Amino acid sequence: MYRPRPMLSPPRSFTPFAVAFVVIITVGLLAMMAGLLIHFLAFDKKAYFYHSNFHILNVEYTEALNSPATHEYRTLSERIEAMITDAFRGSNLKSEFIRTHVVKLRKEGSGVVADVVMKFRSSKRNNRKVMKTRIQSVLRRLSSSGNLEIAPSNEITSLTDQDTENVLTQECGARPDLITLSEERIIGGKQAEPGDWPWQVSLQLNNVHHCGGALISNTWVLSAAHCFRSYPNPQYWTATFGVSTVSPRLRVRVRAILAHDGYSSVTRDNDIAVVQLDRPVAFSRNIHRVCLPAATQSIVPDSVAYVTGWGSLTYGGNAVTNLEQGEVRIISSEECNMPAGYGGSVLPGMLCAGMRSGAVDACQGDSGGPLVQEDTRRLWFVVGIVSWGYQCGLPNKPGVYTQVTAYRNWIKQQTGI
Ligand code: ARG
């Protein structure tokens, strides 16, 4: 059959296609350029870490500056951190500066030297030398700022990510956000990620999880006395590290168990023990110590705390194999001792924490594990040791913990820490 041949389209009807074609190509090119621009402006950034030390001339070094738990240490570190932060925020490095942290305060002459790490974020194409010079010129202007008198000339050294991690994991109480000096702090969900609670220890009897504990030095673990009452012989015990109790990162034998002489199984008073490991552990991102609070540190009712452990999820249930965390609040002993609560069983060396409605609590198998709180500088302190409770997670029946501040001197006597 004959079909008429289609006529070639006149040039007029060709135009809409050409226009559409040109528009699509142009939009595509623009989008690509914008993408590249965004990439180079935002994603081509790299973290740069530096170490420096500041000699502070007008502050006298005292014993109180020896421990990050003291008010003196905290306030001086905060002042130094604020001074450095202000200097960079008011400089041409304000968009590169991320965060600074005082790692240590030392004695130098009659004054104090503060070891500090600083984080910047800048383009990958940036030259380290140029960056260093710019930072140094900001720091050089510090000597005249604030009411801290800083000795001039502070050398800075650049640190790799690994160096920074090593420096921060030697100090106590650093969680992942501090180790990377990141701006945000996130604790989500219930299951712990590796490195979230690096001081958490599983104390195992014949290689089976029995109690929790908290690493307070490279050889000492803080735990509860009641964990060892029936099994005081250290040779059956090991300590494991890492979020999983079935495939731990590290297993170390226990050398000695020192439980408090005054522990009473009736009143549960003095439910505290320190466990000495057979060899020191090497600190790393996933294994390092928590800070011990000062004996004088006050634990504020209603403040947030976290309890961690492999204990059962329901009363009478089984222990879990992956570390869990729970957010709770400190409850005053007065409230905790009300008739509807524990009616006077909460003794002065104890501390209550939970949720008023119940629901979040430690449970069987969490005993000996830490209740921790963050200070204003994002260091974590062990304020409680899981001790007892009426069942788990019931309203008006919160978890009862050994109050670590009350035993601070006992810990010192036993371990020297
Ligand atoms: N005694 C328990 C243990 O051996 C800990 C109980 C904690 N109970 C509580 N509801 N917070 O693991």
Tab-separated table of C-alpha atoms and ligand atoms in Angstrom:
chain	number	residue	atom	x	y	z
A	1	MET	CA	0.000	0.000	0.000
A	2	TYR	CA	1.141	3.432	-0.804
A	3	ARG	CA	2.001	5.768	2.019
A	4	PRO	CA	2.731	9.376	1.415
A	5	ARG	CA	6.273	10.261	2.489
A	6	PRO	CA	6.263	12.489	5.565
A	7	MET	CA	7.248	15.982	4.685
A	8	LEU	CA	10.341	17.478	6.311
A	9	SER	CA	9.232	19.733	9.123
A	10	PRO	CA	9.453	23.362	8.271
A	11	PRO	CA	12.141	25.201	10.264
A	12	ARG	CA	9.437	26.883	12.371
A	13	SER	CA	8.334	23.629	14.097
A	14	PHE	CA	11.995	22.679	14.749
A	15	THR	CA	12.513	25.645	17.087
A	16	PRO	CA	10.726	24.362	20.281
A	17	PHE	CA	12.975	21.289	20.332
A	18	ALA	CA	16.099	23.333	19.889
A	19	VAL	CA	15.046	25.684	22.671
A	20	ALA	CA	14.291	22.797	25.009
A	21	PHE	CA	17.615	21.201	24.125
A	22	VAL	CA	19.605	24.351	24.818
A	23	VAL	CA	17.719	24.971	28.068
A	24	ILE	CA	18.333	21.425	29.299
A	25	ILE	CA	22.041	21.588	28.463
A	26	THR	CA	22.396	24.992	30.119
A	27	VAL	CA	20.563	23.929	33.273
A	28	GLY	CA	22.630	20.759	33.384
A	29	LEU	CA	25.887	22.656	33.091
A	30	LEU	CA	24.844	25.176	35.745
A	31	ALA	CA	23.883	22.380	38.113
A	32	MET	CA	27.247	20.729	37.576
A	33	MET	CA	29.078	23.962	38.246
A	34	ALA	CA	27.042	24.610	41.376
A	35	GLY	CA	27.757	21.060	42.502
A	36	LEU	CA	31.479	21.499	42.017
A	37	LEU	CA	31.393	24.830	43.812
A	38	ILE	CA	29.530	23.349	46.774
A	39	HIS	CA	31.916	20.437	46.794
A	40	PHE	CA	34.980	22.659	46.964
A	41	LEU	CA	33.448	25.049	49.468
A	42	ALA	CA	31.944	22.547	51.846
A	43	PHE	CA	33.129	19.005	51.310
A	44	ASP	CA	36.686	19.582	50.329
A	45	LYS	CA	37.391	20.296	53.997
A	46	LYS	CA	39.727	18.463	56.252
A	47	ALA	CA	40.264	18.568	60.009
A	48	TYR	CA	43.583	19.922	61.236
A	49	PHE	CA	44.692	19.319	64.811
A	50	TYR	CA	47.358	21.259	66.672
A	51	HIS	CA	48.958	21.067	70.073
A	52	SER	CA	50.265	24.038	71.976
A	53	ASN	CA	51.039	25.021	75.524
A	54	PHE	CA	50.399	28.232	77.321
A	55	HIS	CA	52.456	29.401	80.233
A	56	ILE	CA	50.142	31.279	82.568
A	57	LEU	CA	52.128	33.639	84.751
A	58	ASN	CA	49.529	35.076	87.086
A	59	VAL	CA	48.010	31.825	88.384
A	60	GLU	CA	49.835	29.935	91.090
A	61	TYR	CA	49.993	26.166	90.737
A	62	THR	CA	48.289	24.300	93.591
A	63	GLU	CA	47.574	20.624	94.282
A	64	ALA	CA	43.948	21.210	93.281
A	65	LEU	CA	45.091	21.664	89.673
A	66	ASN	CA	46.335	18.082	89.673
A	67	SER	CA	42.953	16.509	89.006
A	68	PRO	CA	40.327	17.381	86.379
A	69	ALA	CA	37.663	16.737	89.026
A	70	THR	CA	38.334	19.868	91.056
A	71	HIS	CA	36.508	23.139	90.760
A	72	GLU	CA	39.874	24.906	90.367
A	73	TYR	CA	40.933	22.707	87.438
A	74	ARG	CA	37.563	23.071	85.751
A	75	THR	CA	37.333	26.842	86.039
A	76	LEU	CA	40.928	27.517	84.993
A	77	SER	CA	40.596	25.172	81.997
A	78	GLU	CA	37.331	26.837	81.029
A	79	ARG	CA	38.929	30.271	81.187
A	80	ILE	CA	41.806	29.148	78.975
A	81	GLU	CA	39.450	27.468	76.522
A	82	ALA	CA	37.247	30.579	76.412
A	83	MET	CA	40.247	32.839	75.861
A	84	ILE	CA	41.518	30.764	72.922
A	85	THR	CA	38.017	30.416	71.474
A	86	ASP	CA	37.433	34.180	71.682
A	87	ALA	CA	40.781	34.879	70.031
A	88	PHE	CA	39.945	32.700	67.022
A	89	ARG	CA	36.301	33.807	66.787
A	90	GLY	CA	37.550	37.373	66.507
A	91	SER	CA	40.191	36.568	63.920
A	92	ASN	CA	40.332	35.808	60.218
A	93	LEU	CA	40.310	32.114	61.204
A	94	LYS	CA	36.820	32.305	62.705
A	95	SER	CA	35.253	30.072	60.079
A	96	GLU	CA	38.066	27.528	60.298
A	97	PHE	CA	38.249	27.267	64.098
A	98	ILE	CA	36.186	24.411	65.533
A	99	ARG	CA	37.074	23.711	69.128
A	100	THR	CA	39.828	23.655	71.716
A	101	HIS	CA	40.369	21.552	74.810
A	102	VAL	CA	42.800	21.806	77.711
A	103	VAL	CA	44.361	18.376	78.063
A	104	LYS	CA	46.489	18.933	81.126
A	105	LEU	CA	47.598	21.557	83.625
A	106	ARG	CA	51.195	21.320	84.833
A	107	LYS	CA	53.431	23.187	87.224
A	108	GLU	CA	56.093	25.413	85.716
A	109	GLY	CA	58.094	27.628	88.018
A	110	SER	CA	55.467	29.161	90.240
A	111	GLY	CA	52.968	29.319	87.393
A	112	VAL	CA	50.912	26.891	85.360
A	113	VAL	CA	51.394	25.429	81.902
A	114	ALA	CA	48.280	24.333	80.046
A	115	ASP	CA	48.598	21.712	77.310
A	116	VAL	CA	45.974	22.398	74.714
A	117	VAL	CA	44.685	20.762	71.552
A	118	MET	CA	42.902	22.792	68.872
A	119	LYS	CA	40.848	21.747	65.876
A	120	PHE	CA	40.379	23.653	62.644
A	121	ARG	CA	38.558	22.762	59.469
A	122	SER	CA	39.827	24.049	56.206
A	123	SER	CA	40.133	23.227	52.527
A	124	LYS	CA	42.138	20.122	51.647
A	125	ARG	CA	44.139	22.214	49.203
A	126	ASN	CA	45.251	24.335	52.098
A	127	ASN	CA	48.906	24.436	52.892
A	128	ARG	CA	49.763	23.216	56.405
A	129	LYS	CA	52.593	25.743	56.672
A	130	VAL	CA	50.325	28.676	55.843
A	131	MET	CA	47.706	27.419	58.276
A	132	LYS	CA	50.278	27.101	61.053
A	133	THR	CA	51.589	30.615	60.479
A	134	ARG	CA	48.070	32.053	60.586
A	135	ILE	CA	47.265	30.197	63.819
A	136	GLN	CA	50.503	31.309	65.387
A	137	SER	CA	49.846	34.932	64.583
A	138	VAL	CA	46.452	34.743	66.316
A	139	LEU	CA	47.973	33.064	69.375
A	140	ARG	CA	50.780	35.597	69.561
A	141	ARG	CA	48.226	38.340	70.179
A	142	LEU	CA	46.872	36.372	73.191
A	143	SER	CA	49.459	37.587	75.665
A	144	SER	CA	47.592	40.829	76.185
A	145	SER	CA	44.073	39.439	76.296
A	146	GLY	CA	41.724	38.680	79.169
A	147	ASN	CA	42.864	38.603	82.778
A	148	LEU	CA	45.147	35.649	82.278
A	149	GLU	CA	48.720	36.656	81.753
A	150	ILE	CA	50.218	34.454	79.053
A	151	ALA	CA	53.955	34.248	78.470
A	152	PRO	CA	54.737	35.147	74.867
A	153	SER	CA	55.910	32.684	72.208
A	154	ASN	CA	53.864	29.543	72.130
A	155	GLU	CA	55.072	26.967	69.682
A	156	ILE	CA	52.460	24.875	67.970
A	157	THR	CA	52.905	21.398	66.571
A	158	SER	CA	50.525	19.807	64.136
A	159	LEU	CA	49.005	16.501	65.183
A	160	THR	CA	47.638	13.700	63.055
A	161	ASP	CA	44.159	12.376	63.861
A	162	GLN	CA	45.912	9.455	65.535
A	163	ASP	CA	48.145	11.736	67.657
A	164	THR	CA	45.066	13.638	68.821
A	165	GLU	CA	43.334	10.390	69.703
A	166	ASN	CA	46.385	9.222	71.655
A	167	VAL	CA	46.611	12.472	73.605
A	168	LEU	CA	42.914	12.510	74.515
A	169	THR	CA	42.604	8.833	75.424
A	170	GLN	CA	45.439	9.151	77.960
A	171	GLU	CA	43.274	11.596	79.902
A	172	CYS	CA	40.206	10.394	81.756
A	173	GLY	CA	36.571	10.565	80.752
A	174	ALA	CA	36.728	11.294	77.014
A	175	ARG	CA	33.919	9.943	74.830
A	176	PRO	CA	34.133	9.880	70.987
A	177	ASP	CA	32.900	13.468	70.533
A	178	LEU	CA	35.753	14.777	72.645
A	179	ILE	CA	38.375	12.496	71.078
A	180	THR	CA	37.572	13.970	67.659
A	181	LEU	CA	36.887	17.450	69.118
A	182	SER	CA	33.620	17.422	67.213
A	183	GLU	CA	31.008	20.100	67.778
A	184	GLU	CA	28.031	17.876	68.277
A	185	ARG	CA	27.355	15.400	71.032
A	186	ILE	CA	24.975	12.593	70.306
A	187	ILE	CA	23.834	9.775	72.509
A	188	GLY	CA	21.009	8.005	70.787
A	189	GLY	CA	19.147	4.749	71.029
A	190	LYS	CA	19.729	2.082	73.584
A	191	GLN	CA	22.507	-0.022	72.128
A	192	ALA	CA	25.996	1.296	72.631
A	193	GLU	CA	28.360	1.701	69.673
A	194	PRO	CA	32.012	0.657	70.004
A	195	GLY	CA	33.926	3.319	71.906
A	196	ASP	CA	30.818	4.981	73.360
A	197	TRP	CA	31.552	3.903	76.943
A	198	PRO	CA	35.240	2.978	76.713
A	199	TRP	CA	35.632	2.470	80.473
A	200	GLN	CA	32.916	-0.185	80.697
A	201	VAL	CA	34.230	-3.546	81.866
A	202	SER	CA	32.533	-6.952	82.045
A	203	LEU	CA	33.704	-8.891	85.096
A	204	GLN	CA	33.416	-12.556	84.281
A	205	LEU	CA	33.359	-15.617	86.454
A	206	ASN	CA	34.776	-18.601	84.549
A	207	ASN	CA	34.411	-16.504	81.384
A	208	VAL	CA	30.710	-15.833	81.937
A	209	HIS	CA	29.516	-12.257	82.463
A	210	HIS	CA	28.656	-11.702	86.098
A	211	CYS	CA	28.942	-8.004	86.876
A	212	GLY	CA	29.885	-4.667	85.378
A	213	GLY	CA	32.770	-2.425	86.319
A	214	ALA	CA	34.453	0.810	85.312
A	215	LEU	CA	38.099	1.287	84.381
A	216	ILE	CA	39.591	4.028	86.599
A	217	SER	CA	43.272	3.546	85.652
A	218	ASN	CA	45.158	1.172	83.387
A	219	THR	CA	45.117	-1.503	86.115
A	220	TRP	CA	42.139	-0.786	88.377
A	221	VAL	CA	38.430	-1.410	87.884
A	222	LEU	CA	35.730	0.002	90.144
A	223	SER	CA	32.849	-2.359	90.946
A	224	ALA	CA	30.421	-3.479	93.660
A	225	ALA	CA	31.307	-5.567	96.744
A	226	HIS	CA	28.226	-7.802	96.428
A	227	CYS	CA	29.525	-9.153	93.089
A	228	PHE	CA	32.338	-10.991	94.861
A	229	ARG	CA	30.683	-12.197	98.056
A	230	SER	CA	30.246	-15.789	96.960
A	231	TYR	CA	33.311	-15.806	94.710
A	232	PRO	CA	36.133	-13.869	96.341
A	233	ASN	CA	38.951	-15.823	94.656
A	234	PRO	CA	40.496	-13.681	91.891
A	235	GLN	CA	41.731	-16.688	89.922
A	236	TYR	CA	38.245	-17.471	88.576
A	237	TRP	CA	37.730	-13.923	87.369
A	238	THR	CA	38.609	-12.126	84.126
A	239	ALA	CA	37.773	-8.650	82.865
A	240	THR	CA	36.729	-8.055	79.263
A	241	PHE	CA	36.566	-4.846	77.242
A	242	GLY	CA	34.467	-3.852	74.244
A	243	VAL	CA	30.701	-3.701	73.640
A	244	SER	CA	30.290	-7.448	73.142
A	245	THR	CA	30.739	-9.986	75.921
A	246	VAL	CA	30.852	-12.902	73.477
A	247	SER	CA	33.597	-11.494	71.257
A	248	PRO	CA	35.403	-9.061	73.534
A	249	ARG	CA	38.197	-6.834	72.270
A	250	LEU	CA	40.406	-7.802	75.159
A	251	ARG	CA	40.382	-10.212	78.070
A	252	VAL	CA	42.631	-9.713	81.096
A	253	ARG	CA	42.996	-11.850	84.192
A	254	VAL	CA	42.184	-10.447	87.592
A	255	ARG	CA	45.034	-10.282	90.124
A	256	ALA	CA	43.243	-9.036	93.229
A	257	ILE	CA	39.768	-8.163	94.467
A	258	LEU	CA	39.523	-5.636	97.282
A	259	ALA	CA	35.965	-5.403	98.572
A	260	HIS	CA	34.975	-2.925	101.273
A	261	ASP	CA	35.290	-4.458	104.762
A	262	GLY	CA	32.129	-2.738	105.837
A	263	TYR	CA	29.909	-4.230	103.134
A	264	SER	CA	26.671	-5.543	104.600
A	265	SER	CA	24.460	-7.912	102.621
A	266	VAL	CA	21.567	-6.916	104.874
A	267	THR	CA	21.647	-3.130	104.455
A	268	ARG	CA	23.844	-3.216	101.314
A	269	ASP	CA	25.881	-0.466	102.896
A	270	ASN	CA	29.421	0.073	101.497
A	271	ASP	CA	28.721	-1.862	98.293
A	272	ILE	CA	32.028	-1.047	96.643
A	273	ALA	CA	35.104	-2.991	95.480
A	274	VAL	CA	38.207	-2.309	93.427
A	275	VAL	CA	39.587	-5.000	91.137
A	276	GLN	CA	43.242	-5.067	90.155
A	277	LEU	CA	44.044	-6.385	86.684
A	278	ASP	CA	46.910	-8.795	86.154
A	279	ARG	CA	48.568	-6.426	83.674
A	280	PRO	CA	48.006	-2.838	82.584
A	281	VAL	CA	45.810	-2.286	79.533
A	282	ALA	CA	46.957	0.047	76.749
A	283	PHE	CA	44.545	2.939	76.348
A	284	SER	CA	42.978	3.395	72.916
A	285	ARG	CA	39.864	4.891	71.363
A	286	ASN	CA	37.789	1.959	72.604
A	287	ILE	CA	39.449	1.271	75.945
A	288	HIS	CA	40.285	4.001	78.430
A	289	ARG	CA	39.479	5.265	81.882
A	290	VAL	CA	36.615	7.308	83.284
A	291	CYS	CA	37.257	10.253	85.655
A	292	LEU	CA	36.739	9.880	89.390
A	293	PRO	CA	34.819	12.747	91.000
A	294	ALA	CA	36.253	14.797	93.860
A	295	ALA	CA	34.943	13.811	97.300
A	296	THR	CA	33.357	17.257	97.510
A	297	GLN	CA	31.566	17.128	94.151
A	298	SER	CA	27.839	17.602	94.621
A	299	ILE	CA	25.459	15.423	92.638
A	300	VAL	CA	22.536	17.601	91.604
A	301	PRO	CA	18.997	16.143	91.853
A	302	ASP	CA	17.278	15.960	88.455
A	303	SER	CA	20.557	16.138	86.523
A	304	VAL	CA	20.990	13.657	83.678
A	305	ALA	CA	23.123	10.536	84.104
A	306	TYR	CA	23.742	7.405	82.059
A	307	VAL	CA	23.893	3.850	83.257
A	308	THR	CA	25.449	1.158	81.093
A	309	GLY	CA	25.646	-2.609	81.266
A	310	TRP	CA	24.846	-6.039	79.939
A	311	GLY	CA	22.146	-6.649	82.522
A	312	SER	CA	18.738	-8.107	81.708
A	313	LEU	CA	16.135	-6.002	79.908
A	314	THR	CA	13.339	-7.228	82.151
A	315	TYR	CA	13.286	-8.400	85.752
A	316	GLY	CA	14.125	-12.104	85.729
A	317	GLY	CA	15.384	-11.991	82.132
A	318	ASN	CA	18.784	-12.936	80.740
A	319	ALA	CA	21.871	-10.819	80.434
A	320	VAL	CA	22.424	-9.375	76.945
A	321	THR	CA	25.578	-9.724	74.856
A	322	ASN	CA	25.701	-6.171	73.509
A	323	LEU	CA	26.224	-3.239	75.840
A	324	GLU	CA	23.093	-1.164	76.545
A	325	GLN	CA	22.806	2.386	77.819
A	326	GLY	CA	20.001	4.111	79.676
A	327	GLU	CA	19.402	7.794	80.318
A	328	VAL	CA	18.232	8.446	83.875
A	329	ARG	CA	18.014	11.359	86.292
A	330	ILE	CA	19.425	11.760	89.758
A	331	ILE	CA	16.715	11.471	92.427
A	332	SER	CA	17.344	13.025	95.838
A	333	SER	CA	17.716	10.560	98.712
A	334	GLU	CA	14.927	12.413	100.479
A	335	GLU	CA	12.488	11.692	97.675
A	336	CYS	CA	13.851	8.169	97.227
A	337	ASN	CA	13.300	7.395	100.908
A	338	MET	CA	9.622	8.388	100.922
A	339	PRO	CA	7.187	5.717	102.147
A	340	ALA	CA	6.033	4.963	98.597
A	341	GLY	CA	9.669	4.543	97.610
A	342	TYR	CA	12.329	2.852	99.706
A	343	GLY	CA	11.095	4.128	103.070
A	344	GLY	CA	14.475	4.835	104.639
A	345	SER	CA	16.627	2.060	103.124
A	346	VAL	CA	18.672	4.517	101.100
A	347	LEU	CA	21.678	5.184	103.349
A	348	PRO	CA	23.998	8.218	103.182
A	349	GLY	CA	26.575	6.447	100.961
A	350	MET	CA	23.898	5.636	98.370
A	351	LEU	CA	22.421	7.524	95.453
A	352	CYS	CA	19.132	7.032	93.576
A	353	ALA	CA	18.701	7.454	89.840
A	354	GLY	CA	15.926	6.558	87.465
A	355	MET	CA	12.837	7.999	85.866
A	356	ARG	CA	9.876	8.982	88.043
A	357	SER	CA	7.608	6.800	85.940
A	358	GLY	CA	10.111	3.949	86.035
A	359	ALA	CA	10.869	2.376	82.655
A	360	VAL	CA	14.586	3.176	82.471
A	361	ASP	CA	16.729	1.443	85.062
A	362	ALA	CA	19.613	-0.899	85.631
A	363	CYS	CA	18.673	-4.529	86.260
A	364	GLN	CA	20.166	-7.918	87.189
A	365	GLY	CA	23.660	-8.225	85.718
A	366	ASP	CA	24.302	-4.489	85.646
A	367	SER	CA	25.654	-4.538	89.201
A	368	GLY	CA	29.082	-3.036	89.679
A	369	GLY	CA	28.669	-1.022	86.481
A	370	PRO	CA	29.014	2.749	86.291
A	371	LEU	CA	26.496	5.572	86.503
A	372	VAL	CA	28.202	8.471	84.738
A	373	GLN	CA	27.684	12.201	84.285
A	374	GLU	CA	29.267	14.726	81.955
A	375	ASP	CA	30.839	17.899	83.297
A	376	THR	CA	30.806	21.317	81.632
A	377	ARG	CA	33.989	20.450	79.708
A	378	ARG	CA	32.497	17.200	78.402
A	379	LEU	CA	34.565	14.948	80.612
A	380	TRP	CA	32.708	11.966	82.041
A	381	PHE	CA	32.734	11.084	85.749
A	382	VAL	CA	31.617	7.904	87.490
A	383	VAL	CA	29.209	9.097	90.180
A	384	GLY	CA	27.514	5.804	91.029
A	385	ILE	CA	28.008	2.036	91.065
A	386	VAL	CA	24.968	-0.153	90.288
A	387	SER	CA	24.045	-1.705	93.637
A	388	TRP	CA	20.401	-2.617	94.213
A	389	GLY	CA	16.739	-1.888	93.526
A	390	TYR	CA	13.303	-3.415	93.968
A	391	GLN	CA	12.872	-5.397	90.739
A	392	CYS	CA	13.640	-3.161	87.732
A	393	GLY	CA	12.105	-0.060	86.220
A	394	LEU	CA	9.080	0.154	88.533
A	395	PRO	CA	7.633	3.602	89.353
A	396	ASN	CA	8.883	4.972	92.698
A	397	LYS	CA	11.486	2.188	92.826
A	398	PRO	CA	14.497	3.642	91.070
A	399	GLY	CA	17.947	2.120	90.902
A	400	VAL	CA	20.104	2.580	93.975
A	401	TYR	CA	23.794	3.177	93.455
A	402	THR	CA	26.850	3.376	95.661
A	403	GLN	CA	27.662	7.082	95.827
A	404	VAL	CA	31.254	7.264	94.573
A	405	THR	CA	32.011	10.675	96.128
A	406	ALA	CA	31.354	9.183	99.579
A	407	TYR	CA	34.035	6.557	98.936
A	408	ARG	CA	36.554	8.737	97.174
A	409	ASN	CA	39.039	8.472	100.040
A	410	TRP	CA	38.523	4.723	100.359
A	411	ILE	CA	39.369	4.333	96.652
A	412	LYS	CA	42.500	6.414	97.179
A	413	GLN	CA	43.583	4.277	100.131
A	414	GLN	CA	43.122	1.025	98.229
A	415	THR	CA	44.569	1.984	94.858
A	416	GLY	CA	46.541	5.185	95.280
A	417	ILE	CA	44.361	6.770	92.582
B	1	ARG	N1	21.890	-6.436	92.264
B	1	ARG	C1	21.730	-6.393	90.864
B	1	ARG	C2	22.866	-7.135	90.163
B	1	ARG	O1	23.460	-7.988	90.787
B	1	ARG	C3	21.572	-5.004	90.350
B	1	ARG	C4	20.231	-4.528	90.641
B	1	ARG	C5	19.985	-3.157	90.180
B	1	ARG	N2	18.573	-3.019	90.168
B	1	ARG	C6	17.926	-1.957	89.809
B	1	ARG	N3	16.643	-2.000	89.764
B	1	ARG	N4	18.560	-0.858	89.463
B	1	ARG	O2	23.084	-7.024	88.987
